[in-house]
Structures are given as C-alpha cells and as structure tokens.
Amino acid sequence: MSLLHPLQLGPLKLKNAVFMAPLTRCRADNPERLPTALHQEYYAQRATAGLLISEGLPISDRAGGYLFVPGIYTPAQVEAWKAVTTAVKAKGGHFFAQIWHVGRVSHPDLMNGQALLAPSAIATGSKSRTYEGLKLSPVPKAMDQEDIQTVIAQFKQAAANALAAGFDGVELHTSNGYLFHQFFANSANQRQDEYGGSIPNRARFLFEVLEAVQEVCPLERVGLRFNPMLDGHIGIEVDEETIPFFDYLLDKLNDYPLAYVHLTRPGQAFAHRQLAQKEKDPNLFIQDVIGHYRQIYKGVLVANGGYTAQTAQEELAQNRADAIAFGKAFIANPDLVQRMEQNAAWAPWNPNTFYTQGPEGYTDYPFLSEG
C-alpha cells in the first residue's frame, strides 16, 4: 500500500490515502455561524488531499462549545456550505463533514442560555471560552429519554443536511471527550438506565445514532473517530474498563459497513506523561493503539497523530492502516500532498493563529510554487 496511490472508500475513488484531519479553526465570525468565502478558499487550497474532513460542525444551537465555529443545522448554514463544497469539488476533491455535539464541554453563554446536556450531571472541571472570557463549565443536565431522542434526531438531520450541502459523507465526532465519549466513559456516565452501567449500555447511544443516520446517509459514507486512550482531559479518565469497552465497540462495528474508522494514537511522550502524572497502572493503557485495533477492526482504518511522510508510509507499507490523517501539517502546508510527491520540506505552523479570526494563519501559508 502506498500513501500517494488511489484508495477506494466505499463508492468514492480517492486520489490518495492522505486525509486532512478535522481541525477547529474558529473563522465563522458572524452571528449566524455561517461558513464564508474564507472557508471556501481554505478548503479548496487543500483539495489535493484524498479526503478532506471538515472542522467539527455543531448539530444544533445547543451542541457547540467554541466561539466562531460554523454549524450545519439551519437552512442558511446548509446553503453557505454549498459554496464551500462546490469550491472543493471544482478542484477535484472529496469532502466529509464532521458532525458534532460537545455535550458538557461548553457554557450556557454559547447556547443562548440553555443548560448543557450530558449523560450524567457531572461537570468537567474545565473552562470554556465565551464572549466575556473564560468561564467554568457548569454542571450539565443529565439527559432524559426525550433529550436523547432529540439529539439522535438532530444527528440524523445534520447528516441529511451535510449531503444536501454537497458533502460526500459525514464523520461522527465520537472522540476527544465530547458527547459520545461522555457516554462511553465511566468518569462521565453514571446512569442507571439502558444507557449506563454495562459496556453494551454505554455504547448504545452511538449505535442508535448510527441506525438513525443510515436512514438518510448510507453507512458507506459514514466515518467514526475515536481517541481510546484519552485520559485526564476535560473529565475523561481511563480505567480498568476502557480497553474492554473500546475492544467491544470496534469489534461490534465490524457489523456496520462504514466508510472508515479514524483512530487517534497517543504520542509516546504524552502517554508516559499521563502515566507519570496519574500514577495509574500501565496495563490500563494501550501504547500501540493503531496496531491493537488493526487486529480487531476489519474495515478501512485511518490513523492520526503526529505522523511524518516517512512514518505514514511505513504504517501503510506494514498494513497497519489504510490511510493517514494529518492535522497541523495541513494547516501550514495547503499543498502537503505535492510536498510529499516531491519529497519537499514541510513549512512550520504558527499555533498563535490556530483559533484566531481572519486569513492570517489560515489561507496565507505559501505553496511550493510561491517559493
């Protein structure tokens, strides 16, 4: 397998196995949370990727946790995304929308004063950036049955909206401590009903969302993203059931004809720092997340997490993954694929402009052809 050779992804023939990972960039600086001409330029610049995955798009006005993030839940947002997907397709690109609910990782100021929603009434202990500065995320409302069914319906509608906007498919953001991950983790889910307690119960919400989404979007156009070893971040803790939970989840997903599963691997230094800080049993952690789940999940596996061109190619050559997703490298290198083809150096990124507004650090990184 080669990073730069075509990849069949369900009905889509991708130009290569280089994916652009979803990246929150905070450029929707308008009250309607619409993507703008700046988004058109940004994504079209990077359309040589085999697959672009959008920044996380909140599925409702109660689903977002960050300022200036565009949504996918209003007709105006859908219409605005059409211009972005058209710009990407004009460059021959393929594009998935990552659809998102942050759960308790937010503040009521960001959702018109509405209470945060989560599996259980447990706060993250972290702060959210609001228009008035950082504020502690409050204790969320434990979702009742009506809340759960409402959010499932919102994911279904968001998937339909994404296809209507011209996206080729959707990625469910089931990772990084947000709503799905909150259902998965004992540290965030202490429910006593069918959505809590046992491993199958804590996975139930995800599978009910998948069942709903497939009514409007074929599962071969649906990807899922996981970060199994996330620990000590926004209230998510690894425990003795974490590995058994994700082993169960990834095995059960073999029954669903998904486009792909997208896994984040922990960096070695990060994993060791976690263990040193937490003083947890090392047996609670999987150091080689990609290798471990390659043995369990039989579908298309996308790996993410600090890859270089060389280590990415090695991962594919050893059949440990089918595609590699790059995040910060794509921020600073809109022509990342061309740089790989020419074995050219990668430009460095500027973290100070990751989450600012405007074109600086967004659409002004140079191409090789510009010197």
Short mmCIF file of C-alpha atoms in Angstrom, two decimals:
data_model
loop_
_atom_site.label_atom_id
_atom_site.label_comp_id
_atom_site.label_asym_id
_atom_site.label_seq_id
_atom_site.Cartn_x
_atom_site.Cartn_y
_atom_site.Cartn_z
CA MET A 1 0.00 0.00 0.00
CA SER A 2 1.20 3.49 -0.81
CA LEU A 3 0.27 6.83 0.70
CA LEU A 4 0.13 8.51 -2.72
CA HIS A 5 -1.80 5.82 -4.60
CA PRO A 6 -5.61 5.87 -5.07
CA LEU A 7 -7.81 4.48 -2.31
CA GLN A 8 -11.32 3.10 -2.71
CA LEU A 9 -13.54 4.40 0.10
CA GLY A 10 -16.99 2.92 -0.30
CA PRO A 11 -18.34 4.40 -3.55
CA LEU A 12 -15.57 7.01 -3.69
CA LYS A 13 -12.26 6.59 -5.50
CA LEU A 14 -9.88 8.88 -3.66
CA LYS A 15 -6.77 10.32 -5.30
CA ASN A 16 -4.54 9.19 -2.45
CA ALA A 17 -4.55 7.96 1.14
CA VAL A 18 -3.63 11.36 2.60
CA PHE A 19 -6.56 12.68 4.65
CA MET A 20 -6.91 16.13 6.18
CA ALA A 21 -7.98 15.66 9.78
CA PRO A 22 -10.85 17.73 11.21
CA LEU A 23 -9.45 20.97 12.64
CA THR A 24 -11.36 23.55 14.66
CA ARG A 25 -10.30 26.93 13.19
CA CYS A 26 -12.87 29.47 14.51
CA ARG A 27 -13.23 31.55 11.32
CA ALA A 28 -17.05 31.80 11.22
CA ASP A 29 -17.04 35.29 12.67
CA ASN A 30 -20.75 36.03 12.18
CA PRO A 31 -23.86 35.62 14.35
CA GLU A 32 -25.46 33.04 12.03
CA ARG A 33 -22.41 30.73 12.33
CA LEU A 34 -22.09 30.52 8.56
CA PRO A 35 -19.03 29.42 6.62
CA THR A 36 -17.74 32.27 4.46
CA ALA A 37 -15.65 32.91 1.36
CA LEU A 38 -12.62 32.42 3.60
CA HIS A 39 -13.74 28.82 4.26
CA GLN A 40 -14.14 28.29 0.51
CA GLU A 41 -10.56 29.35 -0.09
CA TYR A 42 -9.14 27.41 2.86
CA TYR A 43 -10.67 24.06 1.97
CA ALA A 44 -10.18 24.44 -1.78
CA GLN A 45 -6.47 25.13 -1.18
CA ARG A 46 -6.20 21.69 0.44
CA ALA A 47 -8.37 19.75 -2.02
CA THR A 48 -5.45 17.63 -3.24
CA ALA A 49 -5.94 15.51 -0.11
CA GLY A 50 -7.57 12.17 -0.79
CA LEU A 51 -10.27 13.20 1.68
CA LEU A 52 -10.91 16.47 3.47
CA ILE A 53 -12.74 16.19 6.78
CA SER A 54 -14.30 19.45 7.89
CA GLU A 55 -13.93 21.10 11.23
CA GLY A 56 -16.50 19.83 13.72
CA LEU A 57 -19.92 21.24 12.84
CA PRO A 58 -22.44 21.54 15.72
CA ILE A 59 -25.72 19.79 15.01
CA SER A 60 -27.86 22.32 16.89
CA ASP A 61 -27.68 25.61 18.75
CA ARG A 62 -27.21 23.53 21.91
CA ALA A 63 -24.35 21.40 20.59
CA GLY A 64 -21.44 23.82 20.23
CA GLY A 65 -18.70 24.61 22.70
CA TYR A 66 -16.43 27.07 20.89
CA LEU A 67 -16.70 30.59 19.52
CA PHE A 68 -16.88 31.26 15.79
CA VAL A 69 -17.48 27.63 14.72
CA PRO A 70 -19.85 27.18 11.74
CA GLY A 71 -22.90 24.96 12.12
CA ILE A 72 -24.86 22.51 9.94
CA TYR A 73 -28.36 22.87 11.43
CA THR A 74 -30.01 25.86 9.70
CA PRO A 75 -31.05 26.28 6.06
CA ALA A 76 -28.72 29.28 5.78
CA GLN A 77 -25.78 27.21 7.01
CA VAL A 78 -26.56 24.43 4.54
CA GLU A 79 -26.74 26.97 1.72
CA ALA A 80 -23.44 28.54 2.75
CA TRP A 81 -21.70 25.16 2.89
CA LYS A 82 -22.81 24.50 -0.70
CA ALA A 83 -20.40 27.20 -1.85
CA VAL A 84 -17.57 25.55 0.09
CA THR A 85 -18.21 22.04 -1.20
CA THR A 86 -18.55 23.39 -4.74
CA ALA A 87 -15.14 25.05 -4.42
CA VAL A 88 -13.60 21.77 -3.22
CA LYS A 89 -15.23 19.73 -5.99
CA ALA A 90 -14.02 22.23 -8.60
CA LYS A 91 -10.50 21.21 -7.52
CA GLY A 92 -11.36 17.50 -7.76
CA GLY A 93 -11.57 16.98 -4.00
CA HIS A 94 -13.69 14.75 -1.79
CA PHE A 95 -15.15 16.16 1.41
CA PHE A 96 -16.78 14.74 4.55
CA ALA A 97 -18.48 16.89 7.19
CA GLN A 98 -17.61 16.10 10.77
CA ILE A 99 -20.85 16.45 12.77
CA TRP A 100 -20.52 17.27 16.43
CA HIS A 101 -22.16 17.61 19.82
CA VAL A 102 -19.85 18.73 22.62
CA GLY A 103 -22.15 17.69 25.47
CA ARG A 104 -20.91 19.17 28.75
CA VAL A 105 -17.78 20.79 27.25
CA SER A 106 -19.31 24.23 26.87
CA HIS A 107 -21.06 27.06 28.67
CA PRO A 108 -24.69 28.26 28.54
CA ASP A 109 -23.44 31.62 27.19
CA LEU A 110 -22.59 29.78 23.95
CA MET A 111 -26.06 28.25 23.57
CA ASN A 112 -28.49 31.06 24.27
CA GLY A 113 -28.57 30.34 27.98
CA GLN A 114 -29.67 26.72 27.62
CA ALA A 115 -28.35 24.12 30.06
CA LEU A 116 -25.53 21.85 28.94
CA LEU A 117 -26.54 18.28 28.12
CA ALA A 118 -24.58 15.18 29.14
CA PRO A 119 -25.20 11.56 30.15
CA SER A 120 -24.89 12.48 33.84
CA ALA A 121 -24.86 15.64 35.93
CA ILE A 122 -21.08 15.69 36.28
CA ALA A 123 -19.06 18.79 35.43
CA THR A 124 -15.78 18.65 33.52
CA GLY A 125 -13.90 20.92 35.90
CA SER A 126 -12.62 22.79 32.84
CA LYS A 127 -13.29 26.25 31.43
CA SER A 128 -14.88 27.35 28.17
CA ARG A 129 -14.05 30.49 26.23
CA THR A 130 -17.08 32.76 25.99
CA TYR A 131 -17.57 36.25 24.59
CA GLU A 132 -16.79 37.51 28.09
CA GLY A 133 -13.66 35.40 28.55
CA LEU A 134 -13.03 32.04 30.20
CA LYS A 135 -15.81 30.67 32.37
CA LEU A 136 -16.06 27.40 34.28
CA SER A 137 -18.28 24.87 32.51
CA PRO A 138 -21.19 24.28 34.91
CA VAL A 139 -22.78 21.02 35.95
CA PRO A 140 -24.76 19.76 32.92
CA LYS A 141 -28.28 18.46 32.86
CA ALA A 142 -28.43 14.66 32.84
CA MET A 143 -30.17 13.83 29.58
CA ASP A 144 -33.59 12.26 29.93
CA GLN A 145 -35.14 10.00 27.33
CA GLU A 146 -36.64 12.94 25.44
CA ASP A 147 -33.25 14.69 25.31
CA ILE A 148 -31.56 11.55 23.99
CA GLN A 149 -34.14 11.04 21.27
CA THR A 150 -33.94 14.73 20.32
CA VAL A 151 -30.16 14.58 19.92
CA ILE A 152 -30.38 11.36 17.90
CA ALA A 153 -32.84 13.09 15.58
CA GLN A 154 -30.50 16.09 15.33
CA PHE A 155 -27.60 13.88 14.25
CA LYS A 156 -29.85 12.33 11.62
CA GLN A 157 -30.90 15.75 10.36
CA ALA A 158 -27.31 17.01 10.37
CA ALA A 159 -26.26 14.06 8.19
CA ALA A 160 -29.08 14.83 5.77
CA ASN A 161 -28.10 18.50 5.80
CA ALA A 162 -24.48 17.63 5.04
CA LEU A 163 -25.44 15.62 1.97
CA ALA A 164 -27.80 18.39 0.87
CA ALA A 165 -24.89 20.82 1.22
CA GLY A 166 -22.80 18.75 -1.17
CA PHE A 167 -20.58 16.83 1.23
CA ASP A 168 -19.67 13.28 0.16
CA GLY A 169 -20.38 11.89 3.61
CA VAL A 170 -20.10 12.54 7.34
CA GLU A 171 -17.77 11.72 10.18
CA LEU A 172 -19.38 11.41 13.62
CA HIS A 173 -17.18 13.09 16.23
CA THR A 174 -17.22 10.23 18.73
CA SER A 175 -13.92 11.27 20.29
CA ASN A 176 -11.90 13.62 22.48
CA GLY A 177 -14.20 13.88 25.47
CA TYR A 178 -17.32 15.16 23.69
CA LEU A 179 -20.86 13.80 23.96
CA PHE A 180 -20.34 10.28 22.59
CA HIS A 181 -17.14 9.87 24.60
CA GLN A 182 -19.04 11.03 27.69
CA PHE A 183 -21.47 8.15 27.22
CA PHE A 184 -18.51 5.77 26.80
CA ALA A 185 -16.56 6.74 29.95
CA ASN A 186 -17.43 5.69 33.49
CA SER A 187 -15.99 9.00 34.70
CA ALA A 188 -18.72 10.89 32.81
CA ASN A 189 -21.55 8.34 32.69
CA GLN A 190 -23.10 7.13 35.95
CA ARG A 191 -26.54 6.39 34.54
CA GLN A 192 -28.61 3.52 35.91
CA ASP A 193 -30.79 3.05 32.81
CA GLU A 194 -30.14 1.34 29.46
CA TYR A 195 -27.54 3.98 28.52
CA GLY A 196 -25.25 3.40 31.51
CA GLY A 197 -23.53 0.76 33.59
CA SER A 198 -22.57 -2.13 31.33
CA ILE A 199 -20.30 -1.81 28.32
CA PRO A 200 -23.12 -2.51 25.81
CA ASN A 201 -25.32 0.04 27.56
CA ARG A 202 -22.67 2.77 27.39
CA ALA A 203 -22.22 2.04 23.67
CA ARG A 204 -25.96 2.07 22.98
CA PHE A 205 -26.25 5.79 22.21
CA LEU A 206 -23.69 5.54 19.40
CA PHE A 207 -25.41 2.59 17.76
CA GLU A 208 -28.81 4.26 17.99
CA VAL A 209 -27.35 7.32 16.26
CA LEU A 210 -25.86 5.10 13.55
CA GLU A 211 -29.21 3.41 12.99
CA ALA A 212 -30.87 6.80 12.62
CA VAL A 213 -28.18 8.31 10.39
CA GLN A 214 -28.25 5.39 7.97
CA GLU A 215 -31.87 6.23 7.17
CA VAL A 216 -30.64 9.37 5.38
CA CYS A 217 -26.98 8.60 4.65
CA PRO A 218 -25.61 5.19 3.57
CA LEU A 219 -23.14 3.88 6.14
CA GLU A 220 -20.52 3.53 3.41
CA ARG A 221 -20.50 7.34 3.57
CA VAL A 222 -20.15 7.49 7.36
CA GLY A 223 -16.89 7.54 9.31
CA LEU A 224 -16.32 7.45 13.08
CA ARG A 225 -13.45 8.99 15.01
CA PHE A 226 -12.15 7.63 18.35
CA ASN A 227 -9.42 8.51 20.81
CA PRO A 228 -9.48 5.43 23.06
CA MET A 229 -6.58 6.35 25.35
CA LEU A 230 -7.63 9.92 26.10
CA ASP A 231 -7.02 10.42 29.81
CA GLY A 232 -7.13 13.33 32.22
CA HIS A 233 -8.68 15.66 29.66
CA ILE A 234 -11.99 17.52 30.18
CA GLY A 235 -13.09 14.98 32.77
CA ILE A 236 -12.39 11.77 30.83
CA GLU A 237 -10.45 9.14 32.78
CA VAL A 238 -9.02 5.82 31.63
CA ASP A 239 -10.00 2.96 33.97
CA GLU A 240 -10.00 -0.83 34.01
CA GLU A 241 -12.98 -0.94 31.64
CA THR A 242 -11.60 1.43 28.99
CA ILE A 243 -9.74 -1.16 26.94
CA PRO A 244 -12.56 -3.75 27.19
CA PHE A 245 -15.04 -1.04 26.18
CA PHE A 246 -13.21 0.00 23.00
CA ASP A 247 -12.40 -3.62 22.16
CA TYR A 248 -16.14 -4.37 22.31
CA LEU A 249 -17.02 -1.23 20.35
CA LEU A 250 -14.55 -1.73 17.50
CA ASP A 251 -15.46 -5.41 17.19
CA LYS A 252 -19.18 -4.64 17.05
CA LEU A 253 -18.56 -2.01 14.37
CA ASN A 254 -17.45 -4.82 12.04
CA ASP A 255 -21.17 -5.47 11.61
CA TYR A 256 -21.65 -1.99 10.09
CA PRO A 257 -20.41 -1.23 6.53
CA LEU A 258 -18.79 2.07 7.49
CA ALA A 259 -16.62 4.21 5.24
CA TYR A 260 -13.86 4.10 7.85
CA VAL A 261 -12.86 4.22 11.49
CA HIS A 262 -10.50 7.09 12.35
CA LEU A 263 -8.20 6.48 15.35
CA THR A 264 -6.02 8.95 17.24
CA ARG A 265 -2.87 7.45 18.67
CA PRO A 266 -1.30 8.94 21.81
CA GLY A 267 2.22 10.22 21.38
CA GLN A 268 4.75 8.25 23.40
CA ALA A 269 5.79 11.28 25.43
CA PHE A 270 2.16 12.17 26.09
CA ALA A 271 1.32 8.63 27.15
CA HIS A 272 4.30 8.49 29.52
CA ARG A 273 3.43 11.89 30.96
CA GLN A 274 -0.10 10.67 31.59
CA LEU A 275 1.17 7.66 33.49
CA ALA A 276 3.64 9.73 35.50
CA GLN A 277 1.02 12.29 36.45
CA LYS A 278 -1.77 9.86 37.14
CA GLU A 279 0.32 7.09 38.68
CA LYS A 280 -2.02 4.63 37.07
CA ASP A 281 -1.36 1.00 36.25
CA PRO A 282 0.38 0.93 32.83
CA ASN A 283 -1.77 -2.07 31.96
CA LEU A 284 -4.74 0.30 31.69
CA PHE A 285 -3.18 1.88 28.60
CA ILE A 286 -2.58 0.67 25.04
CA GLN A 287 0.65 2.21 23.78
CA ASP A 288 0.15 1.00 20.19
CA VAL A 289 -3.45 1.99 19.55
CA ILE A 290 -3.20 1.54 15.78
CA GLY A 291 -1.64 -1.93 15.92
CA HIS A 292 -4.04 -3.10 18.62
CA TYR A 293 -7.22 -2.09 16.82
CA ARG A 294 -5.97 -3.17 13.40
CA GLN A 295 -6.28 -6.69 14.79
CA ILE A 296 -9.89 -6.09 15.86
CA TYR A 297 -11.46 -3.79 13.27
CA LYS A 298 -11.60 -5.25 9.74
CA GLY A 299 -12.77 -2.20 7.77
CA VAL A 300 -10.87 0.82 6.46
CA LEU A 301 -8.69 2.18 9.26
CA VAL A 302 -7.47 5.79 9.27
CA ALA A 303 -4.61 6.61 11.63
CA ASN A 304 -3.93 10.05 13.06
CA GLY A 305 -1.40 11.50 15.45
CA GLY A 306 1.92 13.17 14.69
CA TYR A 307 2.90 11.33 11.53
CA THR A 308 5.63 12.40 9.13
CA ALA A 309 5.62 11.42 5.47
CA GLN A 310 8.06 8.62 6.27
CA THR A 311 6.26 7.19 9.30
CA ALA A 312 2.93 7.46 7.48
CA GLN A 313 4.25 5.48 4.54
CA GLU A 314 5.72 2.87 6.89
CA GLU A 315 2.34 2.49 8.60
CA LEU A 316 0.67 1.72 5.27
CA ALA A 317 3.51 -0.45 3.99
CA GLN A 318 3.16 -2.64 7.07
CA ASN A 319 -0.62 -2.82 6.51
CA ARG A 320 -1.27 -1.29 9.91
CA ALA A 321 -3.60 1.36 8.42
CA ASP A 322 -5.26 2.18 5.10
CA ALA A 323 -4.95 5.97 5.23
CA ILE A 324 -3.24 8.59 7.39
CA ALA A 325 -4.87 11.83 8.55
CA PHE A 326 -2.70 14.91 9.05
CA GLY A 327 -3.81 17.89 11.10
CA LYS A 328 -1.37 20.69 11.89
CA ALA A 329 0.78 19.74 8.89
CA PHE A 330 -2.18 20.58 6.63
CA ILE A 331 -2.69 23.91 8.38
CA ALA A 332 0.77 25.11 7.35
CA ASN A 333 1.04 23.19 4.08
CA PRO A 334 -2.01 23.57 1.84
CA ASP A 335 -0.07 21.62 -0.80
CA LEU A 336 1.01 18.87 1.59
CA VAL A 337 0.40 16.15 -1.00
CA GLN A 338 2.62 17.91 -3.54
CA ARG A 339 5.35 18.27 -0.93
CA MET A 340 5.14 14.53 -0.29
CA GLU A 341 5.31 13.82 -4.01
CA GLN A 342 8.42 15.98 -4.37
CA ASN A 343 9.96 15.00 -1.03
CA ALA A 344 10.00 18.70 -0.18
CA ALA A 345 10.30 20.20 3.29
CA TRP A 346 7.14 20.97 5.26
CA ALA A 347 6.51 24.54 6.37
CA PRO A 348 6.14 25.07 10.13
CA TRP A 349 2.80 26.06 11.62
CA ASN A 350 2.07 29.01 13.88
CA PRO A 351 -0.05 27.89 16.87
CA ASN A 352 -0.79 31.51 17.77
CA THR A 353 -3.14 31.74 14.76
CA PHE A 354 -4.85 28.36 15.03
CA TYR A 355 -8.02 29.80 16.62
CA THR A 356 -7.94 33.47 15.65
CA GLN A 357 -10.21 35.08 13.06
CA GLY A 358 -9.34 36.26 9.57
CA PRO A 359 -6.94 34.99 6.87
CA GLU A 360 -3.70 35.18 8.85
CA GLY A 361 -2.54 31.66 9.64
CA TYR A 362 -5.49 30.29 7.68
CA THR A 363 -5.27 30.95 3.94
CA ASP A 364 -1.91 32.76 3.74
CA TYR A 365 0.50 29.83 4.11
CA PRO A 366 2.66 29.65 0.95
CA PHE A 367 2.60 26.96 -1.71
CA LEU A 368 5.81 25.45 -3.06
CA SER A 369 5.15 27.24 -6.34
CA GLU A 370 5.29 30.54 -4.42
CA GLY A 371 8.72 29.81 -3.03
#
